[in-house]
Short mmCIF file of C-alpha atoms and ligand atoms in Angstrom, two decimals:
data_model
loop_
_atom_site.label_atom_id
_atom_site.label_comp_id
_atom_site.label_asym_id
_atom_site.label_seq_id
_atom_site.Cartn_x
_atom_site.Cartn_y
_atom_site.Cartn_z
CA MET A 2 0.00 0.00 0.00
CA SER A 3 1.42 3.39 -0.94
CA ASP A 4 1.43 6.32 1.47
CA ALA A 5 -1.87 8.04 2.24
CA PHE A 6 -1.92 11.73 3.11
CA ILE A 7 -4.98 12.60 5.19
CA LEU A 8 -6.05 16.17 5.91
CA GLY A 9 -7.57 16.31 9.40
CA ILE A 10 -9.94 19.07 10.52
CA GLU A 11 -10.91 19.64 14.17
CA SER A 12 -13.27 22.29 15.60
CA SER A 13 -15.07 20.62 18.51
CA CYS A 14 -14.33 23.22 21.19
CA ASP A 15 -12.19 26.36 21.14
CA GLU A 16 -9.36 25.40 18.81
CA THR A 17 -9.60 25.54 15.02
CA ALA A 18 -7.10 22.98 13.80
CA ALA A 19 -5.96 21.35 10.57
CA ALA A 20 -3.12 18.90 9.94
CA VAL A 21 -1.71 16.56 7.33
CA VAL A 22 -0.64 13.10 8.55
CA ARG A 23 1.06 10.42 6.46
CA SER A 24 -0.40 6.92 6.81
CA GLY A 25 -1.39 7.42 10.47
CA GLU A 26 2.25 7.57 11.53
CA GLU A 27 3.91 10.84 10.60
CA VAL A 28 2.80 14.41 11.29
CA ILE A 29 3.62 16.41 8.15
CA SER A 30 1.95 19.63 9.32
CA ASN A 31 -0.05 20.62 12.39
CA VAL A 32 -1.73 24.03 12.66
CA VAL A 33 -3.74 25.05 15.73
CA HIS A 34 -5.50 28.40 15.95
CA SER A 35 -6.24 28.95 19.62
CA GLN A 36 -9.13 31.12 20.80
CA ILE A 37 -7.70 31.67 24.27
CA ALA A 38 -7.64 35.47 23.85
CA THR A 39 -11.34 35.49 22.87
CA HIS A 40 -12.52 33.49 25.89
CA GLN A 41 -10.01 34.79 28.45
CA PRO A 42 -12.17 37.69 29.69
CA PHE A 43 -14.98 35.21 30.47
CA GLY A 44 -12.81 32.62 32.25
CA GLY A 45 -14.28 29.83 30.10
CA VAL A 46 -15.39 28.98 26.55
CA VAL A 47 -18.40 31.00 25.30
CA PRO A 48 -20.03 28.71 22.69
CA GLU A 49 -21.41 31.47 20.42
CA LEU A 50 -18.04 33.22 20.28
CA ALA A 51 -16.31 29.90 19.61
CA SER A 52 -18.48 29.18 16.53
CA ARG A 53 -17.86 32.66 15.16
CA GLU A 54 -14.10 32.33 15.62
CA HIS A 55 -14.11 28.91 13.90
CA LEU A 56 -15.89 30.47 10.92
CA ARG A 57 -13.20 33.13 10.67
CA ALA A 58 -10.28 30.75 11.10
CA ILE A 59 -11.20 27.56 9.27
CA VAL A 60 -10.21 28.51 5.69
CA PRO A 61 -6.81 30.08 6.52
CA VAL A 62 -5.97 27.29 8.99
CA VAL A 63 -6.63 24.56 6.41
CA ARG A 64 -4.64 26.47 3.76
CA GLU A 65 -1.72 26.86 6.15
CA ALA A 66 -1.75 23.14 7.03
CA LEU A 67 -1.64 22.20 3.33
CA GLU A 68 1.08 24.74 2.58
CA ASP A 69 3.25 23.63 5.54
CA ALA A 70 2.92 20.05 4.33
CA GLY A 71 3.83 20.93 0.75
CA GLN A 72 0.45 19.56 -0.30
CA SER A 73 -2.54 20.99 -2.14
CA TYR A 74 -6.28 20.32 -2.14
CA GLN A 75 -5.69 18.07 -5.15
CA THR A 76 -2.79 15.99 -3.79
CA ILE A 77 -4.30 14.83 -0.47
CA ASP A 78 -5.88 11.37 -0.47
CA ALA A 79 -8.75 11.93 1.97
CA LEU A 80 -10.23 14.30 4.54
CA ALA A 81 -11.03 13.47 8.16
CA VAL A 82 -13.22 15.56 10.44
CA THR A 83 -14.45 15.49 14.04
CA LYS A 84 -18.10 14.43 14.22
CA GLY A 85 -18.45 14.78 18.01
CA PRO A 86 -18.55 15.02 20.98
CA GLY A 87 -18.20 18.76 21.50
CA LEU A 88 -20.02 22.07 21.20
CA ALA A 89 -22.80 21.77 18.61
CA GLY A 90 -22.12 25.09 16.83
CA SER A 91 -18.34 24.57 16.82
CA LEU A 92 -18.59 21.04 15.43
CA LEU A 93 -20.91 22.24 12.69
CA VAL A 94 -18.35 24.69 11.28
CA GLY A 95 -15.62 22.04 10.80
CA LEU A 96 -17.98 19.34 9.59
CA SER A 97 -19.85 21.51 7.05
CA TYR A 98 -16.57 22.82 5.69
CA ALA A 99 -15.02 19.35 5.42
CA LYS A 100 -18.12 17.95 3.74
CA ALA A 101 -18.24 20.75 1.19
CA LEU A 102 -14.52 20.45 0.49
CA ALA A 103 -14.66 16.66 0.11
CA TYR A 104 -17.62 16.99 -2.23
CA ALA A 105 -15.96 19.68 -4.35
CA LEU A 106 -12.70 17.72 -4.55
CA GLN A 107 -14.43 14.36 -4.98
CA LYS A 108 -12.25 12.90 -2.19
CA PRO A 109 -13.31 10.45 0.51
CA LEU A 110 -14.37 11.88 3.89
CA LEU A 111 -13.87 10.08 7.23
CA ALA A 112 -15.82 10.92 10.40
CA VAL A 113 -13.85 10.72 13.65
CA ASN A 114 -14.85 10.65 17.32
CA HIS A 115 -12.90 13.36 19.16
CA LEU A 116 -12.14 11.01 22.08
CA GLU A 117 -10.72 8.38 19.73
CA GLY A 118 -8.64 11.22 18.31
CA HIS A 119 -7.10 11.91 21.73
CA ILE A 120 -6.22 8.21 22.08
CA HIS A 121 -4.66 8.16 18.61
CA ALA A 122 -2.50 11.17 19.45
CA VAL A 123 -0.47 8.78 21.62
CA LEU A 124 -0.42 5.98 19.03
CA LEU A 125 0.62 8.34 16.24
CA GLU A 126 3.67 9.54 18.16
CA GLU A 127 4.62 6.07 19.33
CA ARG A 128 4.56 4.89 15.69
CA GLN A 129 6.53 7.96 14.70
CA ASN A 130 9.14 6.90 17.31
CA GLY A 131 9.25 3.39 15.89
CA ASN A 132 7.10 1.68 18.54
CA HIS A 133 4.56 -0.40 16.59
CA ASP A 134 4.09 -2.97 19.27
CA LEU A 135 1.41 -2.13 21.86
CA GLN A 136 0.10 -4.89 24.08
CA PHE A 137 -3.68 -5.30 24.44
CA PRO A 138 -5.96 -4.76 26.26
CA VAL A 139 -5.17 -1.07 26.40
CA LEU A 140 -6.63 1.16 29.11
CA ALA A 141 -6.94 4.78 27.91
CA LEU A 142 -7.62 7.75 30.17
CA VAL A 143 -8.86 10.78 28.23
CA VAL A 144 -8.70 13.75 30.58
CA SER A 145 -9.41 17.24 29.28
CA GLY A 146 -11.60 20.30 29.75
CA GLY A 147 -14.68 18.43 28.55
CA HIS A 148 -13.92 14.81 29.44
CA THR A 149 -12.63 12.49 32.13
CA HIS A 150 -13.16 9.11 30.59
CA LEU A 151 -11.64 5.64 30.94
CA PHE A 152 -11.86 3.26 27.98
CA LEU A 153 -10.73 -0.33 27.74
CA ALA A 154 -9.72 -0.87 24.12
CA GLU A 155 -9.36 -4.09 22.18
CA LYS A 156 -8.40 -4.75 18.56
CA LYS A 157 -11.19 -5.73 16.22
CA ASP A 158 -10.61 -6.23 12.48
CA ALA A 159 -8.70 -3.20 11.19
CA GLY A 160 -9.75 -0.89 14.03
CA TRP A 161 -10.35 -0.84 17.76
CA ILE A 162 -13.44 -1.28 19.91
CA TYR A 163 -13.88 0.57 23.16
CA HIS A 164 -15.62 -0.30 26.43
CA ASP A 165 -16.51 2.62 28.65
CA VAL A 166 -15.24 1.50 32.07
CA GLY A 167 -15.64 4.82 33.85
CA HIS A 168 -16.21 8.51 33.55
CA THR A 169 -16.87 11.62 35.58
CA ARG A 170 -20.32 11.98 37.07
CA ASP A 171 -20.14 15.77 36.94
CA ASP A 172 -17.26 18.10 35.99
CA ALA A 173 -14.24 17.05 33.94
CA ALA A 174 -10.84 17.38 35.63
CA GLY A 175 -9.76 20.19 33.26
CA GLU A 176 -12.96 22.04 34.05
CA ALA A 177 -12.03 21.94 37.75
CA PHE A 178 -8.58 23.40 36.93
CA ASP A 179 -10.24 26.18 34.90
CA LYS A 180 -12.91 26.97 37.50
CA VAL A 181 -10.48 27.04 40.44
CA ALA A 182 -8.14 29.31 38.45
CA LYS A 183 -11.08 31.60 37.72
CA LEU A 184 -12.14 31.65 41.38
CA LEU A 185 -8.58 32.54 42.44
CA GLU A 186 -8.16 35.13 39.61
CA LEU A 187 -5.19 33.27 38.12
CA GLY A 188 -6.23 33.55 34.46
CA TYR A 189 -7.49 31.25 31.70
CA PRO A 190 -7.02 28.41 30.87
CA GLY A 191 -6.38 27.29 34.43
CA GLY A 192 -4.47 24.04 33.83
CA PRO A 193 -1.18 25.42 32.48
CA ILE A 194 -0.99 28.25 35.04
CA ILE A 195 -1.77 25.98 38.02
CA ASP A 196 0.80 23.51 36.64
CA PHE A 197 3.35 26.37 36.69
CA LEU A 198 2.43 27.67 40.18
CA ALA A 199 1.99 24.35 42.02
CA PRO A 200 5.72 23.53 42.50
CA HIS A 201 6.01 26.77 44.51
CA GLY A 202 3.46 25.65 47.13
CA ASN A 203 3.10 22.89 49.69
CA PRO A 204 0.96 20.05 48.25
CA GLU A 205 0.21 18.75 51.76
CA ALA A 206 -1.04 22.08 53.14
CA VAL A 207 -4.75 21.48 52.47
CA LYS A 208 -6.37 18.03 52.51
CA PHE A 209 -9.11 17.46 49.94
CA PRO A 210 -11.05 14.25 50.50
CA PHE A 211 -12.24 12.18 47.51
CA THR A 212 -14.58 9.21 47.36
CA GLN A 213 -12.54 6.05 47.11
CA ILE A 214 -13.05 3.33 44.54
CA LYS A 215 -14.62 0.27 46.14
CA HIS A 216 -12.21 -2.63 46.02
CA ARG A 217 -13.70 -5.89 47.13
CA ASP A 218 -11.78 -9.17 47.06
CA ARG A 219 -11.91 -10.77 43.68
CA ASN A 220 -12.66 -14.44 43.37
CA PRO A 221 -13.39 -16.47 40.25
CA GLN A 222 -16.85 -17.55 41.49
CA ASN A 223 -17.95 -14.04 42.15
CA ARG A 224 -16.91 -11.94 39.16
CA TYR A 225 -18.30 -8.44 39.32
CA SER A 226 -20.82 -7.27 36.80
CA ALA A 227 -19.66 -4.62 34.34
CA GLU A 228 -21.54 -2.01 36.39
CA GLU A 229 -19.78 -3.00 39.62
CA ARG A 230 -16.38 -2.72 37.95
CA ARG A 231 -16.96 0.84 36.77
CA VAL A 232 -14.80 3.66 38.05
CA ASP A 233 -16.47 6.94 38.85
CA PHE A 234 -14.74 10.28 38.96
CA SER A 235 -16.24 13.47 40.37
CA TYR A 236 -14.62 16.90 40.30
CA SER A 237 -17.36 19.37 41.15
CA GLY A 238 -16.95 18.80 44.90
CA ILE A 239 -13.31 19.91 44.99
CA LYS A 240 -14.24 23.21 43.35
CA THR A 241 -16.77 23.86 46.15
CA ALA A 242 -14.19 22.77 48.73
CA VAL A 243 -11.72 25.34 47.34
CA LEU A 244 -14.44 28.03 47.51
CA ARG A 245 -15.23 27.09 51.12
CA TYR A 246 -11.51 27.21 51.99
CA VAL A 247 -11.21 30.67 50.43
CA GLU A 248 -14.19 31.93 52.44
CA THR A 249 -13.20 30.41 55.79
CA HIS A 250 -9.55 31.50 55.45
CA GLU A 251 -10.40 35.06 54.48
CA MET A 252 -8.65 34.96 51.13
CA CYS A 253 -11.12 37.21 49.30
CA ALA A 254 -9.07 40.38 49.86
CA SER A 255 -5.88 38.83 48.43
CA ILE A 256 -7.83 37.52 45.42
CA GLU A 257 -9.23 40.99 44.76
CA GLN A 258 -5.74 42.46 45.10
CA ARG A 259 -4.45 40.01 42.49
CA ARG A 260 -7.34 40.79 40.14
CA LYS A 261 -6.49 44.49 40.30
CA ALA A 262 -2.74 43.92 39.88
CA LEU A 263 -3.22 41.72 36.79
CA LYS A 264 -5.92 43.91 35.25
CA ASP A 265 -3.35 46.61 34.59
CA ILE A 266 -1.04 44.24 32.64
CA ALA A 267 -2.01 43.75 28.95
CA HIS A 268 -1.06 40.07 28.69
CA PRO A 269 0.01 38.85 32.14
CA SER A 270 2.76 36.21 31.95
CA ARG A 271 2.98 33.24 34.32
CA GLU A 272 5.69 35.14 36.21
CA ASP A 273 3.31 38.11 36.62
CA VAL A 274 0.66 35.78 38.08
CA PHE A 275 3.26 34.15 40.35
CA ALA A 276 4.38 37.58 41.59
CA ALA A 277 0.74 38.33 42.50
CA CYS A 278 0.34 35.14 44.60
CA ASP A 279 0.92 34.89 48.36
CA ARG A 280 2.05 31.72 50.16
CA GLN A 281 -1.50 30.75 51.11
CA THR A 282 -2.63 30.83 47.45
CA LEU A 283 0.40 28.82 46.28
CA ASP A 284 -0.24 26.20 48.99
CA LEU A 285 -3.91 25.98 48.03
CA VAL A 286 -3.11 25.59 44.33
CA ALA A 287 -0.43 22.95 45.01
CA SER A 288 -2.79 20.98 47.26
CA PHE A 289 -5.61 21.18 44.72
CA GLN A 290 -3.43 19.84 41.88
CA HIS A 291 -1.93 17.16 44.13
CA ALA A 292 -5.43 15.96 45.12
CA ILE A 293 -6.75 15.79 41.54
CA VAL A 294 -3.64 14.09 40.17
CA ASN A 295 -3.61 11.47 42.90
CA ASP A 296 -7.32 10.78 42.51
CA LEU A 297 -6.91 10.34 38.73
CA ALA A 298 -3.85 8.11 39.13
CA GLY A 299 -5.26 6.03 41.99
CA LYS A 300 -8.53 5.26 40.23
CA THR A 301 -6.95 4.69 36.81
CA LEU A 302 -4.32 2.30 38.13
CA ALA A 303 -6.91 0.40 40.18
CA ALA A 304 -8.99 0.07 37.00
CA ALA A 305 -5.92 -1.15 35.09
CA GLN A 306 -5.50 -3.91 37.66
CA GLU A 307 -9.21 -4.71 37.71
CA HIS A 308 -9.32 -5.12 33.91
CA SER A 309 -5.85 -6.69 33.58
CA ALA A 310 -4.73 -3.94 31.19
CA ALA A 311 -1.38 -4.54 29.47
CA THR A 312 -0.80 -0.91 28.43
CA LEU A 313 -1.92 2.46 29.76
CA LEU A 314 -2.42 5.55 27.57
CA VAL A 315 -3.09 8.99 29.07
CA SER A 316 -4.22 11.77 26.74
CA GLY A 317 -6.20 15.06 26.58
CA GLY A 318 -5.29 18.57 27.75
CA VAL A 319 -4.77 17.64 31.42
CA ALA A 320 -2.26 14.95 30.34
CA ALA A 321 0.10 17.89 29.71
CA ASN A 322 0.32 18.39 33.49
CA SER A 323 3.85 17.82 34.85
CA GLU A 324 2.83 16.38 38.23
CA LEU A 325 0.29 14.10 36.53
CA ARG A 326 2.99 12.67 34.24
CA ARG A 327 5.38 12.12 37.15
CA VAL A 328 2.79 10.45 39.36
CA PHE A 329 1.41 8.21 36.60
CA GLU A 330 4.92 7.18 35.53
CA ARG A 331 5.94 6.30 39.09
CA ARG A 332 2.76 4.44 40.00
CA ALA A 333 2.49 2.59 36.68
CA ALA A 334 6.14 1.48 37.01
CA GLU A 335 5.37 0.13 40.52
CA GLN A 336 2.62 -1.93 38.88
CA GLY A 337 4.87 -2.99 35.97
CA LEU A 338 2.52 -1.30 33.53
CA PRO A 339 3.90 0.59 30.48
CA VAL A 340 2.37 4.09 30.28
CA TYR A 341 2.44 6.43 27.27
CA PHE A 342 1.54 10.12 26.88
CA PRO A 343 1.44 12.32 23.78
CA SER A 344 3.90 15.22 23.55
CA ARG A 345 2.44 18.37 25.13
CA LYS A 346 1.60 19.77 21.69
CA LEU A 347 -0.55 16.74 20.85
CA SER A 348 -2.09 16.47 24.35
CA THR A 349 -4.42 19.41 23.80
CA ASP A 350 -6.87 19.62 20.90
CA ASN A 351 -5.31 19.28 17.45
CA ALA A 352 -6.17 17.86 14.03
CA ALA A 353 -3.16 15.51 13.64
CA MET A 354 -4.88 13.15 16.09
CA ILE A 355 -8.05 13.28 13.96
CA ALA A 356 -6.16 12.44 10.74
CA ALA A 357 -4.32 9.61 12.54
CA ALA A 358 -7.50 8.12 14.04
CA ALA A 359 -9.07 8.10 10.55
CA TYR A 360 -6.31 6.05 8.95
CA PRO A 361 -7.53 2.52 9.86
CA ARG A 362 -10.97 3.53 8.57
CA PHE A 363 -9.37 4.87 5.38
CA LEU A 364 -7.73 1.47 4.84
CA ALA A 365 -11.08 -0.26 5.45
CA ARG A 366 -12.76 2.23 3.04
CA ASP A 367 -15.23 3.08 5.79
CA PHE A 368 -16.12 6.47 4.30
CA ALA A 369 -18.82 8.89 5.46
CA ASP A 370 -21.76 9.46 3.14
CA SER A 371 -23.58 12.67 2.25
CA GLU A 372 -25.89 12.23 5.28
CA LEU A 373 -23.01 12.77 7.73
CA SER A 374 -23.98 15.17 10.52
CA THR A 375 -22.51 16.30 13.84
CA ASP A 376 -23.31 14.57 17.12
CA ALA A 377 -22.53 16.76 20.14
CA GLY A 378 -23.06 13.85 22.56
CA LEU A 379 -21.32 11.15 20.46
CA ARG A 380 -20.24 8.11 22.52
CA LEU A 381 -17.12 6.04 21.87
CA ARG A 382 -17.64 2.29 21.52
O1 LIG B 419 -7.96 18.57 25.24
P1 LIG B 419 -8.21 20.02 25.43
O2 LIG B 419 -7.37 21.00 24.63
O3 LIG B 419 -9.71 20.38 25.10
C1 LIG B 419 -10.80 19.58 25.44
O4 LIG B 419 -11.11 18.62 24.68
O5 LIG B 419 -11.38 19.88 26.51
O6 LIG B 419 -8.08 20.32 27.01
C2 LIG B 419 -8.17 21.60 27.55
C3 LIG B 419 -8.12 21.47 29.07
C4 LIG B 419 -8.36 22.78 29.81
O7 LIG B 419 -9.28 22.53 30.86
C5 LIG B 419 -6.98 23.12 30.36
O8 LIG B 419 -7.03 23.87 31.58
C6 LIG B 419 -6.38 21.74 30.58
O9 LIG B 419 -6.84 20.98 29.48
N1 LIG B 419 -4.91 21.77 30.59
C7 LIG B 419 -4.16 21.42 31.67
C8 LIG B 419 -2.81 21.66 31.30
N2 LIG B 419 -2.78 22.12 30.01
C9 LIG B 419 -4.08 22.18 29.59
N3 LIG B 419 -4.51 20.98 32.88
C10 LIG B 419 -3.54 20.74 33.78
N4 LIG B 419 -2.23 20.95 33.51
C11 LIG B 419 -1.81 21.39 32.30
N5 LIG B 419 -0.52 21.59 32.05
ZN1 LIG B 420 -10.19 17.41 23.43
#
């Protein structure tokens, strides 16, 4: 089989992205237009503004991805686009554009689940590094601003099938990072800035309790039902706990002081935010990150044991977190479990992961038809 160049298009949330990937294993170009500046004043993604920004960015972003790759509309072999899950209006921009382009060019179009994209970000880079040999079953944690999801993946025919073995009951972990950063006036998005500040505080200063995964003795006569073996995450409680801590420890004045100090700086850097933080804030931030990371790692590694996973993949925006990588690496090594992450660039939303996830379906000629539409609540199976 000769090389296949797939143009990926991603617009499910607040990043307009396009990329060209060769045969699911080499990133030829990868362009991401971030909308951070648009949503920053609101401390979170505003869906209507996101759709409008996607409309503005989609054509130049796709052109740039083709140009960077030394490709043209005519030379690519297929297009791949995110079908869901995500924001309805945002998804619609990428999907309508990809459909129209595929139709005009008479090229095949492949529909991709965004969550499968995050998983393939890891596989793409492993293949790029010469690692073609992953052991199954694979447990994949997708942890981002919109998702905290555990999938057990197995190989089936040319592609993979996924079993949902756990997800958050309320907020995603990235959402908690963003909301706590907003509450403490640290800026948006919260994850990268908390990641930067946390090493300056004491992670043991504040104790945040989490519900523990139930772990009964396993015996062959009494196998648990699929429901009993599920892992539940929950991250809305910790946000309320941080708010309560702020109120009971009289931190409101220092938060207001920080807001005023940063308001006068056009684009505050991480160092500016750090300079506006007192010890109490740094300790709170460090403890918050420590609690979330240890909850994610504890539950994921217990699930890996429960499902006898042979490989662990961790992907999505929060997988860029330095403490998370350290803790997962240490605890997976203790369990003798190989763990893989994407590079930081491919951890957050991008279109290279969409083009890579589409490749097995391209080989199987599993193309989308003219009825293809978005699905904001699309599940991965
Ligand atoms: O995957 P992504 O770009 O978009 C979604 O699909 O949601 O993830 C964005 C999320 C945001 O909540 C952001 O705060 C978080 O990922 N994030 C991080 C880090 N970098 C991004 N969270 C913790 N530490 C980081 N270094
Ligand atoms: Zn994502």
